[in-house]
Amino acid sequence: MDGATLTTAKTVNVILLGPPGAGKGTQARMLEEKFGLVQLSTGDLLRAAVAAGTEAGKEAKAVMESGGLVSDEIVLAILKDRLAEDDVKAGVILDGFPRTTAQAEALDEMLAASDQGIDAAISLAVDDEAMVERISGRFTCGSCGEGYHDTFKKPAIAGTCDKCGGTDMKRRADDNAETVRERLKAYHAQTAPLITYYDKKRSLTEINAMAAIDEVASSLETIVKRVLG
Ligand code: AP5
């Protein structure tokens, strides 16, 4: 990675599929910087709704704490609002969406309405067992959202964000071993079938996301460059 941002000449929509801890957020932020696409994380949108105390946020809170999936109705309403904003017109990297077949079908419809589609659905393949360690060691800069890990991605100066210098590091309420197991169950029952859904549409690529962060980033970069043409 040379750190330069490449500008996109056409609209490109990429989906990152994978269980909790697969690295969707980490990689989406790297692709955002590299290609000028916008990371769109339904988990982040839902956490913002919970923090703002909206009706949707109140409903979502307990479900998220249990490790289950928030209703399609709430998630789709939040996503639709976000997709209507100007900054996503050049394309998005969808992180954590879609998570059910109903969401995938609704997304196809929403994109088709503006003559768009999914350019690549990338499945981040990992071992479930390793995900509990990845997630329990995760923390995030409260100021800019940069993600870190106690072992795999430490900031250069302990407790200080490499990116913005912030010192308010946060850990997520649902990042405990018990909830992670429930989130993994929800992934296998409701989200993993989307691998077949996108494979049938010939838009799926699977990559080994057990590799080091930079190696995974390099595999993703190759795919996005190919899509950009
Ligand atoms: P969400 O926020 O989407 O969480 P998630 O899918 O469980 O994914 P995570 O954010 O935990 O993991 P990640 O893959 O982004 O990994 P990360 O890059 O941080 O959803 C939370 C909840 O919201 C859901 O449980 C559900 O209730 C609800 N929700 C959200 N979207 C929904 C939807 N569409 N429908 C219904 N409900 C929805 O990496 C993890 C850690 O590992 C980091 O510390 C990182 O530094 C490290 N790491 C990353 N890659 C590597 C690597 N290659 N090697 C070593 N370490 C690595």
Tab-separated table of C-alpha atoms and ligand atoms in Angstrom:
chain	number	residue	atom	x	y	z
A	1	MET	CA	0.000	0.000	0.000
A	2	ASP	CA	1.510	3.323	-0.996
A	3	GLY	CA	-0.964	5.472	0.942
A	4	ALA	CA	-2.209	7.345	-2.147
A	5	THR	CA	-5.963	7.567	-2.749
A	6	LEU	CA	-7.094	6.385	-6.180
A	7	THR	CA	-10.119	8.194	-7.560
A	8	THR	CA	-13.023	6.153	-8.886
A	9	ALA	CA	-14.317	6.989	-12.361
A	10	LYS	CA	-17.465	4.873	-12.000
A	11	THR	CA	-19.867	3.822	-9.273
A	12	VAL	CA	-18.623	0.720	-7.506
A	13	ASN	CA	-20.454	-1.232	-4.814
A	14	VAL	CA	-18.564	-3.867	-2.873
A	15	ILE	CA	-19.882	-6.183	-0.146
A	16	LEU	CA	-17.618	-7.584	2.553
A	17	LEU	CA	-19.169	-10.777	3.912
A	18	GLY	CA	-17.814	-12.544	6.960
A	19	PRO	CA	-18.474	-13.506	10.564
A	20	PRO	CA	-17.838	-11.203	13.536
A	21	GLY	CA	-14.100	-10.546	13.785
A	22	ALA	CA	-13.333	-11.507	10.174
A	23	GLY	CA	-11.852	-8.044	9.606
A	24	LYS	CA	-14.688	-6.393	7.656
A	25	GLY	CA	-14.390	-3.056	9.452
A	26	THR	CA	-10.578	-3.035	9.421
A	27	GLN	CA	-10.448	-3.751	5.699
A	28	ALA	CA	-13.373	-1.480	4.762
A	29	ARG	CA	-11.584	1.486	6.329
A	30	MET	CA	-8.387	0.646	4.414
A	31	LEU	CA	-10.296	0.393	1.112
A	32	GLU	CA	-12.047	3.663	1.880
A	33	GLU	CA	-8.700	5.419	2.244
A	34	LYS	CA	-7.183	3.762	-0.792
A	35	PHE	CA	-10.034	4.115	-3.285
A	36	GLY	CA	-12.148	6.986	-1.963
A	37	LEU	CA	-15.177	4.703	-1.591
A	38	VAL	CA	-17.385	5.101	1.486
A	39	GLN	CA	-17.515	2.454	4.217
A	40	LEU	CA	-21.109	1.765	5.140
A	41	SER	CA	-21.398	-0.326	8.304
A	42	THR	CA	-24.894	-1.167	9.511
A	43	GLY	CA	-23.358	-2.041	12.898
A	44	ASP	CA	-22.008	1.537	13.165
A	45	LEU	CA	-25.333	3.007	11.993
A	46	LEU	CA	-27.209	0.931	14.578
A	47	ARG	CA	-24.784	1.871	17.377
A	48	ALA	CA	-25.290	5.535	16.432
A	49	ALA	CA	-29.080	5.043	16.641
A	50	VAL	CA	-28.699	3.378	20.063
A	51	ALA	CA	-26.486	6.246	21.284
A	52	ALA	CA	-28.964	8.834	19.944
A	53	GLY	CA	-31.854	7.045	21.701
A	54	THR	CA	-34.053	6.928	18.585
A	55	GLU	CA	-37.043	4.537	18.494
A	56	ALA	CA	-35.087	2.218	16.170
A	57	GLY	CA	-32.089	2.427	18.483
A	58	LYS	CA	-34.192	1.512	21.526
A	59	GLU	CA	-35.503	-1.574	19.732
A	60	ALA	CA	-32.088	-2.569	18.410
A	61	LYS	CA	-30.201	-2.229	21.710
A	62	ALA	CA	-31.362	-5.415	23.451
A	63	VAL	CA	-31.041	-7.487	20.279
A	64	MET	CA	-27.471	-6.309	19.715
A	65	GLU	CA	-26.538	-7.017	23.326
A	66	SER	CA	-27.868	-10.584	22.970
A	67	GLY	CA	-25.868	-11.210	19.777
A	68	GLY	CA	-28.936	-11.680	17.571
A	69	LEU	CA	-29.804	-9.850	14.365
A	70	VAL	CA	-31.837	-6.643	14.409
A	71	SER	CA	-35.044	-6.860	12.341
A	72	ASP	CA	-34.789	-6.455	8.572
A	73	GLU	CA	-37.351	-3.649	8.806
A	74	ILE	CA	-35.195	-1.478	11.093
A	75	VAL	CA	-31.938	-2.214	9.273
A	76	LEU	CA	-33.392	-1.545	5.827
A	77	ALA	CA	-34.931	1.753	6.927
A	78	ILE	CA	-31.584	2.922	8.341
A	79	LEU	CA	-29.686	1.779	5.251
A	80	LYS	CA	-32.108	3.418	2.844
A	81	ASP	CA	-31.700	6.772	4.594
A	82	ARG	CA	-27.920	6.451	4.469
A	83	LEU	CA	-27.873	5.490	0.768
A	84	ALA	CA	-29.855	8.631	-0.031
A	85	GLU	CA	-26.990	10.860	1.155
A	86	ASP	CA	-24.724	12.567	-1.376
A	87	ASP	CA	-21.352	11.198	-0.217
A	88	VAL	CA	-22.211	7.617	-1.237
A	89	LYS	CA	-22.996	8.390	-4.862
A	90	ALA	CA	-19.603	7.096	-6.106
A	91	GLY	CA	-20.163	3.766	-4.418
A	92	VAL	CA	-19.928	1.994	-1.082
A	93	ILE	CA	-18.127	-0.759	0.742
A	94	LEU	CA	-20.886	-2.539	2.618
A	95	ASP	CA	-19.594	-3.856	5.947
A	96	GLY	CA	-22.016	-6.094	7.851
A	97	PHE	CA	-24.833	-5.732	5.330
A	98	PRO	CA	-26.650	-7.643	3.930
A	99	ARG	CA	-26.986	-10.274	6.656
A	100	THR	CA	-30.162	-12.069	5.553
A	101	THR	CA	-31.549	-13.134	2.189
A	102	ALA	CA	-34.374	-10.589	2.599
A	103	GLN	CA	-31.761	-7.820	3.047
A	104	ALA	CA	-29.825	-8.990	-0.024
A	105	GLU	CA	-32.971	-8.961	-2.157
A	106	ALA	CA	-33.980	-5.524	-0.871
A	107	LEU	CA	-30.487	-4.210	-1.642
A	108	ASP	CA	-30.678	-5.525	-5.217
A	109	GLU	CA	-33.964	-3.653	-5.632
A	110	MET	CA	-32.638	-0.416	-4.116
A	111	LEU	CA	-29.554	-0.423	-6.349
A	112	ALA	CA	-31.492	-1.415	-9.477
A	113	ALA	CA	-33.721	1.632	-8.957
A	114	SER	CA	-30.657	3.808	-9.665
A	115	ASP	CA	-29.197	1.533	-12.393
A	116	GLN	CA	-26.579	0.131	-10.051
A	117	GLY	CA	-25.695	-3.330	-8.806
A	118	ILE	CA	-23.182	-5.249	-6.728
A	119	ASP	CA	-19.772	-5.261	-8.420
A	120	ALA	CA	-18.104	-7.661	-6.003
A	121	ALA	CA	-19.193	-9.672	-2.973
A	122	ILE	CA	-16.091	-10.746	-1.088
A	123	SER	CA	-16.286	-13.488	1.498
A	124	LEU	CA	-13.640	-13.209	4.242
A	125	ALA	CA	-13.003	-16.828	5.178
A	126	VAL	CA	-11.816	-17.399	8.765
A	127	ASP	CA	-11.820	-20.028	11.533
A	128	ASP	CA	-14.572	-19.440	14.101
A	129	GLU	CA	-12.271	-20.408	16.958
A	130	ALA	CA	-9.858	-17.547	16.233
A	131	MET	CA	-12.675	-14.978	16.151
A	132	VAL	CA	-13.262	-14.980	19.899
A	133	GLU	CA	-9.617	-13.926	20.459
A	134	ARG	CA	-9.773	-11.321	17.702
A	135	ILE	CA	-12.904	-9.763	19.106
A	136	SER	CA	-12.033	-9.835	22.776
A	137	GLY	CA	-8.755	-7.999	22.025
A	138	ARG	CA	-10.364	-5.297	19.911
A	139	PHE	CA	-10.560	-1.603	20.843
A	140	THR	CA	-11.323	1.540	18.889
A	141	CYS	CA	-10.349	5.186	19.016
A	142	GLY	CA	-13.372	7.055	20.390
A	143	SER	CA	-12.405	10.186	18.424
A	144	CYS	CA	-11.836	8.916	14.846
A	145	GLY	CA	-13.041	5.278	14.950
A	146	GLU	CA	-9.684	3.686	14.001
A	147	GLY	CA	-9.652	0.040	15.120
A	148	TYR	CA	-6.870	-1.671	17.090
A	149	HIS	CA	-6.090	-5.008	18.722
A	150	ASP	CA	-4.215	-5.891	21.933
A	151	THR	CA	-1.978	-8.317	19.990
A	152	PHE	CA	-2.477	-7.945	16.236
A	153	LYS	CA	-2.654	-4.172	15.779
A	154	LYS	CA	-1.246	-2.156	18.650
A	155	PRO	CA	-0.955	1.628	18.406
A	156	ALA	CA	2.689	2.844	18.185
A	157	ILE	CA	2.253	4.601	21.545
A	158	ALA	CA	0.100	2.610	23.976
A	159	GLY	CA	-3.283	4.267	24.518
A	160	THR	CA	-2.786	6.885	21.757
A	161	CYS	CA	-4.399	6.686	18.328
A	162	ASP	CA	-1.829	6.553	15.478
A	163	LYS	CA	-4.238	8.351	13.204
A	164	CYS	CA	-5.611	11.309	15.190
A	165	GLY	CA	-3.675	11.320	18.481
A	166	GLY	CA	-6.878	10.680	20.477
A	167	THR	CA	-6.531	8.908	23.839
A	168	ASP	CA	-10.160	7.889	24.443
A	169	MET	CA	-10.026	4.194	23.500
A	170	LYS	CA	-13.318	2.269	23.627
A	171	ARG	CA	-14.353	-1.403	23.794
A	172	ARG	CA	-17.762	-2.526	22.499
A	173	ALA	CA	-20.410	-3.811	24.929
A	174	ASP	CA	-21.086	-6.864	22.714
A	175	ASP	CA	-17.408	-7.875	22.504
A	176	ASN	CA	-17.510	-10.541	25.207
A	177	ALA	CA	-16.982	-14.280	24.631
A	178	GLU	CA	-20.624	-15.225	25.344
A	179	THR	CA	-22.148	-12.681	22.943
A	180	VAL	CA	-19.536	-13.437	20.280
A	181	ARG	CA	-20.650	-17.095	20.279
A	182	GLU	CA	-24.259	-15.972	19.740
A	183	ARG	CA	-23.139	-13.638	16.940
A	184	LEU	CA	-21.268	-16.510	15.278
A	185	LYS	CA	-24.413	-18.681	15.512
A	186	ALA	CA	-26.491	-15.924	13.911
A	187	TYR	CA	-23.879	-15.586	11.168
A	188	HIS	CA	-23.942	-19.289	10.268
A	189	ALA	CA	-27.742	-19.574	10.435
A	190	GLN	CA	-28.734	-16.370	8.642
A	191	THR	CA	-25.784	-14.783	6.836
A	192	ALA	CA	-23.596	-17.621	5.527
A	193	PRO	CA	-26.319	-18.616	2.981
A	194	LEU	CA	-25.529	-15.320	1.216
A	195	ILE	CA	-22.249	-16.855	0.036
A	196	THR	CA	-24.331	-19.129	-2.197
A	197	TYR	CA	-26.660	-16.233	-3.090
A	198	TYR	CA	-23.785	-14.161	-4.533
A	199	ASP	CA	-21.971	-17.181	-5.953
A	200	LYS	CA	-25.042	-17.925	-8.077
A	201	LYS	CA	-24.943	-14.333	-9.343
A	202	ARG	CA	-21.224	-14.833	-10.211
A	203	SER	CA	-20.199	-11.876	-8.093
A	204	LEU	CA	-18.540	-13.818	-5.238
A	205	THR	CA	-14.825	-14.064	-4.483
A	206	GLU	CA	-13.530	-15.813	-1.372
A	207	ILE	CA	-10.270	-14.771	0.257
A	208	ASN	CA	-8.266	-16.177	3.159
A	209	ALA	CA	-8.843	-13.676	5.971
A	210	MET	CA	-6.743	-15.678	8.451
A	211	ALA	CA	-3.686	-14.071	6.823
A	212	ALA	CA	-2.047	-10.943	8.283
A	213	ILE	CA	-3.996	-7.675	7.960
A	214	ASP	CA	-1.747	-6.289	5.184
A	215	GLU	CA	-1.914	-9.523	3.178
A	216	VAL	CA	-5.713	-9.510	3.342
A	217	ALA	CA	-5.679	-5.835	2.325
A	218	SER	CA	-3.528	-6.638	-0.673
A	219	SER	CA	-5.919	-9.412	-1.840
A	220	LEU	CA	-8.867	-7.025	-1.510
A	221	GLU	CA	-7.056	-4.260	-3.329
A	222	THR	CA	-6.475	-6.564	-6.299
A	223	ILE	CA	-10.190	-7.370	-6.486
A	224	VAL	CA	-11.293	-3.735	-6.204
A	225	LYS	CA	-8.780	-2.628	-8.852
A	226	ARG	CA	-10.146	-5.307	-11.193
A	227	VAL	CA	-13.703	-4.094	-10.585
A	228	LEU	CA	-12.687	-0.497	-11.213
A	229	GLY	CA	-11.319	-1.629	-14.582
B	1	AP5	P1	-21.311	-5.334	13.475
B	1	AP5	O1	-20.865	-4.065	14.054
B	1	AP5	O2	-21.491	-5.451	11.998
B	1	AP5	O3	-20.359	-6.466	14.025
B	1	AP5	P2	-19.883	-7.870	13.415
B	1	AP5	O4	-20.416	-8.307	12.104
B	1	AP5	O5	-20.132	-8.811	14.534
B	1	AP5	O6	-18.460	-7.619	13.032
B	1	AP5	P3	-17.360	-6.989	13.896
B	1	AP5	O7	-17.424	-5.500	13.833
B	1	AP5	O8	-17.380	-7.605	15.269
B	1	AP5	O9	-16.074	-7.588	13.172
B	1	AP5	P4	-15.298	-7.149	11.880
B	1	AP5	O10	-15.429	-8.228	10.867
B	1	AP5	O11	-15.644	-5.748	11.451
B	1	AP5	O12	-13.817	-7.211	12.468
B	1	AP5	P5	-12.776	-6.051	12.766
B	1	AP5	O13	-12.268	-5.484	11.492
B	1	AP5	O14	-13.279	-5.101	13.801
B	1	AP5	O15	-22.714	-5.776	14.096
B	1	AP5	C1	-22.952	-5.703	15.496
B	1	AP5	C2	-24.409	-6.083	15.762
B	1	AP5	O16	-25.296	-5.134	15.089
B	1	AP5	C3	-24.834	-7.453	15.218
B	1	AP5	O17	-24.528	-8.495	16.141
B	1	AP5	C4	-26.352	-7.239	15.024
B	1	AP5	O18	-27.047	-7.328	16.233
B	1	AP5	C5	-26.430	-5.804	14.538
B	1	AP5	N1	-26.393	-5.666	13.063
B	1	AP5	C6	-25.432	-5.039	12.316
B	1	AP5	N2	-25.722	-5.096	11.007
B	1	AP5	C7	-26.907	-5.785	10.905
B	1	AP5	C8	-27.712	-6.181	9.801
B	1	AP5	N3	-27.341	-5.912	8.538
B	1	AP5	N4	-28.846	-6.889	10.081
B	1	AP5	C9	-29.222	-7.180	11.344
B	1	AP5	N5	-28.484	-6.828	12.443
B	1	AP5	C10	-27.329	-6.135	12.218
B	1	AP5	O19	-11.595	-6.953	13.387
B	1	AP5	C11	-11.729	-7.521	14.682
B	1	AP5	C12	-10.388	-7.398	15.428
B	1	AP5	O20	-9.433	-8.252	14.800
B	1	AP5	C13	-9.787	-5.981	15.399
B	1	AP5	O21	-9.197	-5.724	16.653
B	1	AP5	C14	-8.717	-6.038	14.298
B	1	AP5	O22	-7.604	-5.193	14.586
B	1	AP5	C15	-8.309	-7.515	14.316
B	1	AP5	N6	-8.026	-8.030	12.979
B	1	AP5	C16	-8.686	-7.754	11.820
B	1	AP5	N7	-8.162	-8.446	10.797
B	1	AP5	C17	-7.157	-9.197	11.324
B	1	AP5	C18	-6.231	-10.141	10.762
B	1	AP5	N8	-6.226	-10.430	9.444
B	1	AP5	N9	-5.345	-10.730	11.604
B	1	AP5	C19	-5.328	-10.429	12.936
B	1	AP5	N10	-6.178	-9.540	13.509
B	1	AP5	C20	-7.074	-8.935	12.729
